[in-house]
CSV table of C-alpha atoms and ligand atoms in Angstrom, one decimal:
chain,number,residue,atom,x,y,z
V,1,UNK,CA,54.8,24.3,-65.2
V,2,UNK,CA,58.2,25.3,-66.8
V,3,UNK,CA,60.9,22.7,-66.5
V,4,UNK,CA,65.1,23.4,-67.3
V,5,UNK,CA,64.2,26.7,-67.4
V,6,UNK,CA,67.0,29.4,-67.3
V,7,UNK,CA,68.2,30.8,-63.4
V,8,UNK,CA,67.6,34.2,-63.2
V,9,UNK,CA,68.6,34.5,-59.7
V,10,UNK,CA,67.3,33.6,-55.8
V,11,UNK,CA,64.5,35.4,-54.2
V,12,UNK,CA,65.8,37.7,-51.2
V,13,UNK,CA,63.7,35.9,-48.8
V,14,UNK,CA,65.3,32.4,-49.7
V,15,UNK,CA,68.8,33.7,-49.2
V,16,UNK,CA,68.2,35.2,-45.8
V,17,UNK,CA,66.5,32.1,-45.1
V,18,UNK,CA,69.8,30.2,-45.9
V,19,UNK,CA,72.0,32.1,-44.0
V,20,UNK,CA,69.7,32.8,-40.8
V,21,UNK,CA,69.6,28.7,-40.9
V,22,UNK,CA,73.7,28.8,-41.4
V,23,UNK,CA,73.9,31.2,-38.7
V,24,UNK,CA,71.7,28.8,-36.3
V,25,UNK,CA,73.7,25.8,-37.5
V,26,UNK,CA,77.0,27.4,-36.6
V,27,UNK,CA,79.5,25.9,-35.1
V,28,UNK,CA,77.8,22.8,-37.8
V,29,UNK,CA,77.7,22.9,-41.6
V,30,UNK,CA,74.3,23.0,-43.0
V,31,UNK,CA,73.8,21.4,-46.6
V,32,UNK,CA,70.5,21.5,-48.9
V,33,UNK,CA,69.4,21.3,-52.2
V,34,UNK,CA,68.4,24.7,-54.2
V,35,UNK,CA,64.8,24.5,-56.0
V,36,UNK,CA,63.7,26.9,-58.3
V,37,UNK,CA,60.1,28.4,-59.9
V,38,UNK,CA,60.1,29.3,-62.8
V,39,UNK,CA,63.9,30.7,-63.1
V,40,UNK,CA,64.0,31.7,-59.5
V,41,UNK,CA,65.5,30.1,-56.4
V,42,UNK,CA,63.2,30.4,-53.8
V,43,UNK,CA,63.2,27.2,-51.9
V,44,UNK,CA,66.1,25.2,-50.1
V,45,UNK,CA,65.4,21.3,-49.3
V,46,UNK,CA,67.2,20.1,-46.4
V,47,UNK,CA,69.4,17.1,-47.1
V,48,UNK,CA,67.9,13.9,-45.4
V,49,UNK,CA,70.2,13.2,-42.3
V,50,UNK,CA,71.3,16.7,-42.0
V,51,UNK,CA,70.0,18.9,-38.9
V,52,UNK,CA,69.1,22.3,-38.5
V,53,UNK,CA,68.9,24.0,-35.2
V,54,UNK,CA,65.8,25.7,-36.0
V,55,UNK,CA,62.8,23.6,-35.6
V,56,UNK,CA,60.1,25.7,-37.2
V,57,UNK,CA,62.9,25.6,-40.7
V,58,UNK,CA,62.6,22.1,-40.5
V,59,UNK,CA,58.7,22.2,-40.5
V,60,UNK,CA,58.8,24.8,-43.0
V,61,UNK,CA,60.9,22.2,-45.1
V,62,UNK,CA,59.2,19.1,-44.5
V,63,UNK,CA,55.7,20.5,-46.3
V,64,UNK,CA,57.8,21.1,-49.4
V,65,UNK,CA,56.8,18.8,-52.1
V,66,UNK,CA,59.9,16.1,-53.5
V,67,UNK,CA,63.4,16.9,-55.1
V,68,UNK,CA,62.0,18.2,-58.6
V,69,UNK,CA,63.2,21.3,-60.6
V,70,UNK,CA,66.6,21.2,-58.4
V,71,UNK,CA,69.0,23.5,-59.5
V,72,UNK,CA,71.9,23.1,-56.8
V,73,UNK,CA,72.7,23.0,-53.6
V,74,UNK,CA,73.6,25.1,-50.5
V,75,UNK,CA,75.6,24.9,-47.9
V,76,UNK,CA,77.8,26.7,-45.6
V,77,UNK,CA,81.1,26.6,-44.2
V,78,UNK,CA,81.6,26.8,-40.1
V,79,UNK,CA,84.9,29.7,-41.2
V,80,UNK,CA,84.7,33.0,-43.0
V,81,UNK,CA,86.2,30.6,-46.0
V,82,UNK,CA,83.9,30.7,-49.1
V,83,UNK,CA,86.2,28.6,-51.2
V,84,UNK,CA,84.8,24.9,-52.3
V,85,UNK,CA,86.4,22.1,-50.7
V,86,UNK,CA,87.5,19.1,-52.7
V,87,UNK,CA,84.6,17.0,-51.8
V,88,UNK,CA,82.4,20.2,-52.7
V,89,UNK,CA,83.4,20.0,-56.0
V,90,UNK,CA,82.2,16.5,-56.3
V,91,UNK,CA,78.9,17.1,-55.0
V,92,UNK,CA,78.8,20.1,-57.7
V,93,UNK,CA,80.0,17.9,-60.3
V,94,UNK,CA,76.4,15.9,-59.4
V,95,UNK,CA,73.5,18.3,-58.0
V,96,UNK,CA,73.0,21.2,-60.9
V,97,UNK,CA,74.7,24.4,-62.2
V,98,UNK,CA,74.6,26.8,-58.7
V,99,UNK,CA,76.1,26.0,-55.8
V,100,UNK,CA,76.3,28.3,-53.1
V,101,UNK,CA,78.3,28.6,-49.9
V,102,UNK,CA,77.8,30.7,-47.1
V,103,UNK,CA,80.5,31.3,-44.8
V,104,UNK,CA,80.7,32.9,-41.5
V,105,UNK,CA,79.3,35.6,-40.5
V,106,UNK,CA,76.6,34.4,-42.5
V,107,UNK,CA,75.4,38.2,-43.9
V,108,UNK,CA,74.7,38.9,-47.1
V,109,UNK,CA,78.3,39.7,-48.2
V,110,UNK,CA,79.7,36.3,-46.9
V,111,UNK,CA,78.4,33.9,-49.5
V,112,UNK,CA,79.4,33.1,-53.1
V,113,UNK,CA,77.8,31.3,-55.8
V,114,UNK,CA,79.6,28.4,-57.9
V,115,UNK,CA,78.7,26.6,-61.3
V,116,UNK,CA,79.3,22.7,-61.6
V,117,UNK,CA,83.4,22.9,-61.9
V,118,UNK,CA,83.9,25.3,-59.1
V,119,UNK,CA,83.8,28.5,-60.4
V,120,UNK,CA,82.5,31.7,-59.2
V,121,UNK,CA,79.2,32.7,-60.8
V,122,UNK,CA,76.7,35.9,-60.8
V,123,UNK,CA,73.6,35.0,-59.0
V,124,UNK,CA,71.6,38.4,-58.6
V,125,UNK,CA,69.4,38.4,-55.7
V,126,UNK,CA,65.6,39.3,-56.7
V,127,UNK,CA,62.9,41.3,-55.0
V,128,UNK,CA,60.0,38.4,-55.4
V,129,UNK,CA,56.8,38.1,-54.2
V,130,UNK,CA,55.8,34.8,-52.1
V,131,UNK,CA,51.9,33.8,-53.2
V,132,UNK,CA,50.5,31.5,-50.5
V,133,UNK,CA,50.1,27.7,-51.4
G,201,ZN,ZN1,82.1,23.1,-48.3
């Protein structure tokens, strides 16, 4: 296992998994942590206390093992606003180096990545395959 590995980018499937669960959260913000293997973002841990619509996301996220190799976080924004909020910052400041927020519509051109101060940073989107557990 690689640890503090460099982020190349997130998996497709792990974005469109964050904004189909934005998208079912709406009119609610949805907030999770950003995990990645071995450079690559491809899972998102839901924040204890915070609920997502979709039921079989939450199973999904439940067999997940604990809060290691956390890059960031996630979360979106219940406007088409992509800009970080005071108390996003904050919570940058603490949880990692990419931060994204998804805004509405939730589609793939309505999101943005951040670094730890706020400001706006590449995160290319990668074709990866998923091996079953
Ligand atoms: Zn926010």
């Amino acid at each position: 296992m690689i640890f503090h590995q460099k982020t190349k980018g997130i998996a497709r499937d792990t974005l469109r998994f964050l904004l189909e669960v934005s998208k079912s959260s709406y009119p609610n913000e949805f907030a999770g942590l950003l995990r990645a293997e071995e450079g690559v973002i491809t899972d998102i841990i839901v924040l204890p206390g915070t609920i997502a619509s979709s039921s079989s996301a939450v199973m999904q996220l439940h067999m997940k093992p604990p809060l290691s190799r956390c890059v960031g976080s996630a979360h979106s924004h219940p406007s088409s606003d992509m800009r970080p909020s005071k108390e996003d910052l904050m919570m940058f400041g603490r949880n990692g180096d990419y931060h994204i927020i998804a805004a509405y519509p939730y589609n793939e051109n309505s999101w943005t990545c951040y670094d730890a101060s706020g400001h706006v940073r590449n995160l290319p989107v990668l074709d990866v395959e998923f091996k079953e557990e």
